[in-house]
Amino acid sequence: MTPQVLAALIGAVGVLSGVVAGSLFSAGYQRRALAREHAARSNDERRKIFAAFLTSAREWRSALLSPRSKVMDASAVSPRRHVDGGQAVTRTFGLRSEVALVAHPPTIRAAFALVKAVGALAEGAAQYRDAVAADATFPGDLVVACRVAEVEFTVAAREELGFAGFDTELREIFLGVGRTPLPVEASG
């Protein structure tokens, strides 16, 4: 083998080695970039679902406090007498299912706890309306329990999405500390 052939062979092997190494580095970079893009898209989709669920649960809570809402003997929400939350209930249950499909276990547990708290408010609001003639006290503690469950869901969702939780001041702002819930008027 002549020195020129040997030099050409070494040059070709060097070039091929560079191409192989470059393609391996490039493929690794592309995989990492694709994984980051997928994670960002997944976070954005989950954030939208979490926000829609929280909004729907609040709409359900608000519907329960409306004097125009109806009292029902039983439904899918509760086997006991409760105030109907209208379409907000259906949306909340549907979005809770979506949360269960995309969220981590702590966020799923917080979503179920929020639905349970609003369901308890539905029952408490019906009992209040039934007893309003006897000067019953509105179940404000159930409204507070809903707000606490909203905060706990928000904290779990924020942690799952990689955001900081709430400090004491933010929790108080979120809970509406210092505000008194308005009593529900009895429907006639």
PDB file of C-alpha atoms in Angstrom:
ATOM      1  CA  MET A   1       0.000   0.000   0.000  1.00  0.00           C
ATOM      2  CA  THR A   2       1.469   3.300  -1.051  1.00  0.00           C
ATOM      3  CA  PRO A   3       1.627   6.307   1.246  1.00  0.00           C
ATOM      4  CA  GLN A   4      -0.892   8.195  -0.934  1.00  0.00           C
ATOM      5  CA  VAL A   5      -3.444   5.357  -0.703  1.00  0.00           C
ATOM      6  CA  LEU A   6      -2.851   5.054   3.022  1.00  0.00           C
ATOM      7  CA  ALA A   7      -3.317   8.811   3.488  1.00  0.00           C
ATOM      8  CA  ALA A   8      -6.512   8.721   1.413  1.00  0.00           C
ATOM      9  CA  LEU A   9      -7.803   5.752   3.407  1.00  0.00           C
ATOM     10  CA  ILE A  10      -7.025   7.457   6.737  1.00  0.00           C
ATOM     11  CA  GLY A  11      -8.698  10.645   5.490  1.00  0.00           C
ATOM     12  CA  ALA A  12     -11.806   8.746   4.381  1.00  0.00           C
ATOM     13  CA  VAL A  13     -12.033   6.883   7.697  1.00  0.00           C
ATOM     14  CA  GLY A  14     -11.582  10.174   9.554  1.00  0.00           C
ATOM     15  CA  VAL A  15     -14.318  11.854   7.532  1.00  0.00           C
ATOM     16  CA  LEU A  16     -16.694   8.899   8.016  1.00  0.00           C
ATOM     17  CA  SER A  17     -15.947   8.850  11.754  1.00  0.00           C
ATOM     18  CA  GLY A  18     -16.763  12.556  11.929  1.00  0.00           C
ATOM     19  CA  VAL A  19     -20.012  12.050  10.036  1.00  0.00           C
ATOM     20  CA  VAL A  20     -21.053   9.163  12.299  1.00  0.00           C
ATOM     21  CA  ALA A  21     -20.144  11.062  15.481  1.00  0.00           C
ATOM     22  CA  GLY A  22     -21.910  14.202  14.231  1.00  0.00           C
ATOM     23  CA  SER A  23     -25.068  12.291  13.360  1.00  0.00           C
ATOM     24  CA  LEU A  24     -25.091  10.626  16.789  1.00  0.00           C
ATOM     25  CA  PHE A  25     -24.718  13.988  18.538  1.00  0.00           C
ATOM     26  CA  SER A  26     -27.355  15.525  16.281  1.00  0.00           C
ATOM     27  CA  ALA A  27     -29.810  12.656  16.843  1.00  0.00           C
ATOM     28  CA  GLY A  28     -29.350  12.951  20.616  1.00  0.00           C
ATOM     29  CA  TYR A  29     -29.915  16.697  20.488  1.00  0.00           C
ATOM     30  CA  GLN A  30     -33.025  16.243  18.324  1.00  0.00           C
ATOM     31  CA  ARG A  31     -34.429  13.623  20.736  1.00  0.00           C
ATOM     32  CA  ARG A  32     -33.880  15.945  23.706  1.00  0.00           C
ATOM     33  CA  ALA A  33     -35.407  18.907  21.841  1.00  0.00           C
ATOM     34  CA  LEU A  34     -38.421  16.792  20.855  1.00  0.00           C
ATOM     35  CA  ALA A  35     -38.825  15.580  24.453  1.00  0.00           C
ATOM     36  CA  ARG A  36     -38.703  19.189  25.734  1.00  0.00           C
ATOM     37  CA  GLU A  37     -41.279  20.264  23.139  1.00  0.00           C
ATOM     38  CA  HIS A  38     -43.543  17.343  24.057  1.00  0.00           C
ATOM     39  CA  ALA A  39     -43.227  18.133  27.784  1.00  0.00           C
ATOM     40  CA  ALA A  40     -44.011  21.814  27.173  1.00  0.00           C
ATOM     41  CA  ARG A  41     -47.063  20.906  25.074  1.00  0.00           C
ATOM     42  CA  SER A  42     -48.184  18.386  27.706  1.00  0.00           C
ATOM     43  CA  ASN A  43     -47.808  21.000  30.468  1.00  0.00           C
ATOM     44  CA  ASP A  44     -49.807  23.529  28.449  1.00  0.00           C
ATOM     45  CA  GLU A  45     -52.606  21.017  27.799  1.00  0.00           C
ATOM     46  CA  ARG A  46     -52.723  20.001  31.469  1.00  0.00           C
ATOM     47  CA  ARG A  47     -52.710  23.649  32.576  1.00  0.00           C
ATOM     48  CA  LYS A  48     -55.737  24.322  30.362  1.00  0.00           C
ATOM     49  CA  ILE A  49     -57.593  21.292  31.748  1.00  0.00           C
ATOM     50  CA  PHE A  50     -56.731  22.241  35.339  1.00  0.00           C
ATOM     51  CA  ALA A  51     -57.875  25.838  34.815  1.00  0.00           C
ATOM     52  CA  ALA A  52     -61.126  24.735  33.150  1.00  0.00           C
ATOM     53  CA  PHE A  53     -61.821  22.274  35.989  1.00  0.00           C
ATOM     54  CA  LEU A  54     -61.212  24.892  38.681  1.00  0.00           C
ATOM     55  CA  THR A  55     -63.381  27.446  36.861  1.00  0.00           C
ATOM     56  CA  SER A  56     -66.175  24.914  36.417  1.00  0.00           C
ATOM     57  CA  ALA A  57     -66.081  23.906  40.098  1.00  0.00           C
ATOM     58  CA  ARG A  58     -66.360  27.581  41.058  1.00  0.00           C
ATOM     59  CA  GLU A  59     -69.305  28.020  38.676  1.00  0.00           C
ATOM     60  CA  TRP A  60     -70.945  24.996  40.299  1.00  0.00           C
ATOM     61  CA  ARG A  61     -70.381  26.511  43.766  1.00  0.00           C
ATOM     62  CA  SER A  62     -71.814  29.824  42.557  1.00  0.00           C
ATOM     63  CA  ALA A  63     -74.870  28.095  41.063  1.00  0.00           C
ATOM     64  CA  LEU A  64     -75.543  26.429  44.418  1.00  0.00           C
ATOM     65  CA  LEU A  65     -75.669  29.814  46.115  1.00  0.00           C
ATOM     66  CA  SER A  66     -78.167  31.234  43.625  1.00  0.00           C
ATOM     67  CA  PRO A  67     -81.716  31.627  44.936  1.00  0.00           C
ATOM     68  CA  ARG A  68     -82.940  30.481  41.508  1.00  0.00           C
ATOM     69  CA  SER A  69     -81.346  27.034  41.744  1.00  0.00           C
ATOM     70  CA  LYS A  70     -83.649  24.101  42.419  1.00  0.00           C
ATOM     71  CA  VAL A  71     -83.574  21.602  45.258  1.00  0.00           C
ATOM     72  CA  MET A  72     -83.532  17.979  44.082  1.00  0.00           C
ATOM     73  CA  ASP A  73     -84.308  14.821  46.019  1.00  0.00           C
ATOM     74  CA  ALA A  74     -81.437  12.816  44.469  1.00  0.00           C
ATOM     75  CA  SER A  75     -79.248  12.696  41.367  1.00  0.00           C
ATOM     76  CA  ALA A  76     -75.826  11.542  40.202  1.00  0.00           C
ATOM     77  CA  VAL A  77     -74.341  14.245  42.435  1.00  0.00           C
ATOM     78  CA  SER A  78     -75.806  12.875  45.656  1.00  0.00           C
ATOM     79  CA  PRO A  79     -78.312  10.273  46.748  1.00  0.00           C
ATOM     80  CA  ARG A  80     -79.513  12.821  49.317  1.00  0.00           C
ATOM     81  CA  ARG A  81     -81.505  16.009  48.927  1.00  0.00           C
ATOM     82  CA  HIS A  82     -79.300  18.737  47.411  1.00  0.00           C
ATOM     83  CA  VAL A  83     -79.324  21.941  45.392  1.00  0.00           C
ATOM     84  CA  ASP A  84     -78.901  21.423  41.644  1.00  0.00           C
ATOM     85  CA  GLY A  85     -75.820  23.056  40.160  1.00  0.00           C
ATOM     86  CA  GLY A  86     -77.093  22.929  36.581  1.00  0.00           C
ATOM     87  CA  GLN A  87     -74.702  22.559  33.656  1.00  0.00           C
ATOM     88  CA  ALA A  88     -71.715  23.415  35.841  1.00  0.00           C
ATOM     89  CA  VAL A  89     -72.068  20.016  37.537  1.00  0.00           C
ATOM     90  CA  THR A  90     -71.869  18.166  34.225  1.00  0.00           C
ATOM     91  CA  ARG A  91     -68.849  20.202  33.127  1.00  0.00           C
ATOM     92  CA  THR A  92     -67.120  19.715  36.469  1.00  0.00           C
ATOM     93  CA  PHE A  93     -67.590  15.944  36.422  1.00  0.00           C
ATOM     94  CA  GLY A  94     -66.383  15.750  32.812  1.00  0.00           C
ATOM     95  CA  LEU A  95     -63.332  17.864  33.540  1.00  0.00           C
ATOM     96  CA  ARG A  96     -62.617  15.840  36.683  1.00  0.00           C
ATOM     97  CA  SER A  97     -62.406  12.808  34.392  1.00  0.00           C
ATOM     98  CA  GLU A  98     -59.948  14.670  32.161  1.00  0.00           C
ATOM     99  CA  VAL A  99     -57.868  15.610  35.210  1.00  0.00           C
ATOM    100  CA  ALA A 100     -57.834  11.925  36.193  1.00  0.00           C
ATOM    101  CA  LEU A 101     -56.478  11.044  32.733  1.00  0.00           C
ATOM    102  CA  VAL A 102     -53.635  13.578  32.563  1.00  0.00           C
ATOM    103  CA  ALA A 103     -52.655  14.497  36.130  1.00  0.00           C
ATOM    104  CA  HIS A 104     -50.354  13.033  38.730  1.00  0.00           C
ATOM    105  CA  PRO A 105     -51.950  11.323  41.773  1.00  0.00           C
ATOM    106  CA  PRO A 106     -51.749  14.320  44.182  1.00  0.00           C
ATOM    107  CA  THR A 107     -53.591  16.527  41.673  1.00  0.00           C
ATOM    108  CA  ILE A 108     -56.189  13.823  41.018  1.00  0.00           C
ATOM    109  CA  ARG A 109     -56.808  13.443  44.764  1.00  0.00           C
ATOM    110  CA  ALA A 110     -57.170  17.224  45.109  1.00  0.00           C
ATOM    111  CA  ALA A 111     -59.673  17.289  42.212  1.00  0.00           C
ATOM    112  CA  PHE A 112     -61.786  14.581  43.844  1.00  0.00           C
ATOM    113  CA  ALA A 113     -61.616  16.430  47.186  1.00  0.00           C
ATOM    114  CA  LEU A 114     -62.842  19.618  45.503  1.00  0.00           C
ATOM    115  CA  VAL A 115     -65.795  17.810  43.908  1.00  0.00           C
ATOM    116  CA  LYS A 116     -66.587  16.244  47.294  1.00  0.00           C
ATOM    117  CA  ALA A 117     -66.494  19.671  48.996  1.00  0.00           C
ATOM    118  CA  VAL A 118     -68.821  21.257  46.436  1.00  0.00           C
ATOM    119  CA  GLY A 119     -71.119  18.218  46.663  1.00  0.00           C
ATOM    120  CA  ALA A 120     -71.280  18.687  50.443  1.00  0.00           C
ATOM    121  CA  LEU A 121     -72.165  22.347  49.870  1.00  0.00           C
ATOM    122  CA  ALA A 122     -74.988  21.241  47.542  1.00  0.00           C
ATOM    123  CA  GLU A 123     -76.418  19.092  50.335  1.00  0.00           C
ATOM    124  CA  GLY A 124     -75.871  21.777  52.986  1.00  0.00           C
ATOM    125  CA  ALA A 125     -77.543  24.438  50.861  1.00  0.00           C
ATOM    126  CA  ALA A 126     -80.616  22.206  50.480  1.00  0.00           C
ATOM    127  CA  GLN A 127     -80.771  21.630  54.238  1.00  0.00           C
ATOM    128  CA  TYR A 128     -80.467  25.376  54.789  1.00  0.00           C
ATOM    129  CA  ARG A 129     -83.338  26.087  52.415  1.00  0.00           C
ATOM    130  CA  ASP A 130     -85.468  23.418  54.078  1.00  0.00           C
ATOM    131  CA  ALA A 131     -84.840  24.934  57.522  1.00  0.00           C
ATOM    132  CA  VAL A 132     -84.755  28.634  56.622  1.00  0.00           C
ATOM    133  CA  ALA A 133     -88.126  29.210  58.237  1.00  0.00           C
ATOM    134  CA  ALA A 134     -86.596  28.037  61.525  1.00  0.00           C
ATOM    135  CA  ASP A 135     -83.897  30.741  61.346  1.00  0.00           C
ATOM    136  CA  ALA A 136     -81.232  28.297  60.211  1.00  0.00           C
ATOM    137  CA  THR A 137     -77.663  29.473  59.846  1.00  0.00           C
ATOM    138  CA  PHE A 138     -76.242  29.359  56.350  1.00  0.00           C
ATOM    139  CA  PRO A 139     -73.516  26.700  56.044  1.00  0.00           C
ATOM    140  CA  GLY A 140     -70.662  29.172  55.570  1.00  0.00           C
ATOM    141  CA  ASP A 141     -68.206  26.548  56.787  1.00  0.00           C
ATOM    142  CA  LEU A 142     -69.053  24.509  53.676  1.00  0.00           C
ATOM    143  CA  VAL A 143     -68.255  27.500  51.449  1.00  0.00           C
ATOM    144  CA  VAL A 144     -64.929  27.868  53.257  1.00  0.00           C
ATOM    145  CA  ALA A 145     -64.297  24.129  52.783  1.00  0.00           C
ATOM    146  CA  CYS A 146     -64.853  24.618  49.041  1.00  0.00           C
ATOM    147  CA  ARG A 147     -62.399  27.507  48.975  1.00  0.00           C
ATOM    148  CA  VAL A 148     -59.821  25.475  50.883  1.00  0.00           C
ATOM    149  CA  ALA A 149     -60.288  22.578  48.437  1.00  0.00           C
ATOM    150  CA  GLU A 150     -59.838  25.041  45.546  1.00  0.00           C
ATOM    151  CA  VAL A 151     -56.555  26.229  47.068  1.00  0.00           C
ATOM    152  CA  GLU A 152     -55.366  22.656  47.620  1.00  0.00           C
ATOM    153  CA  PHE A 153     -56.192  21.750  44.015  1.00  0.00           C
ATOM    154  CA  THR A 154     -54.425  24.874  42.768  1.00  0.00           C
ATOM    155  CA  VAL A 155     -51.327  24.122  44.856  1.00  0.00           C
ATOM    156  CA  ALA A 156     -51.211  20.499  43.631  1.00  0.00           C
ATOM    157  CA  ALA A 157     -51.686  21.573  40.001  1.00  0.00           C
ATOM    158  CA  ARG A 158     -49.030  24.296  40.268  1.00  0.00           C
ATOM    159  CA  GLU A 159     -46.536  21.865  41.787  1.00  0.00           C
ATOM    160  CA  GLU A 160     -47.261  19.323  39.052  1.00  0.00           C
ATOM    161  CA  LEU A 161     -46.704  21.968  36.379  1.00  0.00           C
ATOM    162  CA  GLY A 162     -43.428  23.009  37.983  1.00  0.00           C
ATOM    163  CA  PHE A 163     -44.578  26.286  39.551  1.00  0.00           C
ATOM    164  CA  ALA A 164     -44.116  27.367  43.151  1.00  0.00           C
ATOM    165  CA  GLY A 165     -46.930  26.743  45.621  1.00  0.00           C
ATOM    166  CA  PHE A 166     -48.744  29.380  47.667  1.00  0.00           C
ATOM    167  CA  ASP A 167     -47.294  31.122  50.669  1.00  0.00           C
ATOM    168  CA  THR A 168     -49.552  32.134  53.571  1.00  0.00           C
ATOM    169  CA  GLU A 169     -50.371  35.547  52.091  1.00  0.00           C
ATOM    170  CA  LEU A 170     -51.401  34.069  48.730  1.00  0.00           C
ATOM    171  CA  ARG A 171     -53.502  31.402  50.446  1.00  0.00           C
ATOM    172  CA  GLU A 172     -55.368  34.094  52.406  1.00  0.00           C
ATOM    173  CA  ILE A 173     -55.915  36.167  49.273  1.00  0.00           C
ATOM    174  CA  PHE A 174     -57.108  33.099  47.377  1.00  0.00           C
ATOM    175  CA  LEU A 175     -59.391  32.023  50.211  1.00  0.00           C
ATOM    176  CA  GLY A 176     -60.897  35.489  50.570  1.00  0.00           C
ATOM    177  CA  VAL A 177     -59.958  35.718  54.243  1.00  0.00           C
ATOM    178  CA  GLY A 178     -61.874  38.533  55.861  1.00  0.00           C
ATOM    179  CA  ARG A 179     -64.839  38.229  53.506  1.00  0.00           C
ATOM    180  CA  THR A 180     -68.103  36.818  54.767  1.00  0.00           C
ATOM    181  CA  PRO A 181     -70.039  34.666  52.294  1.00  0.00           C
ATOM    182  CA  LEU A 182     -73.460  36.029  51.464  1.00  0.00           C
ATOM    183  CA  PRO A 183     -76.352  33.906  52.709  1.00  0.00           C
ATOM    184  CA  VAL A 184     -78.517  32.127  50.193  1.00  0.00           C
ATOM    185  CA  GLU A 185     -82.056  33.403  49.993  1.00  0.00           C
ATOM    186  CA  ALA A 186     -84.709  30.760  50.282  1.00  0.00           C
ATOM    187  CA  SER A 187     -86.431  29.998  47.013  1.00  0.00           C
ATOM    188  CA  GLY A 188     -90.112  30.415  47.195  1.00  0.00           C
TER     189      GLY A 188
END
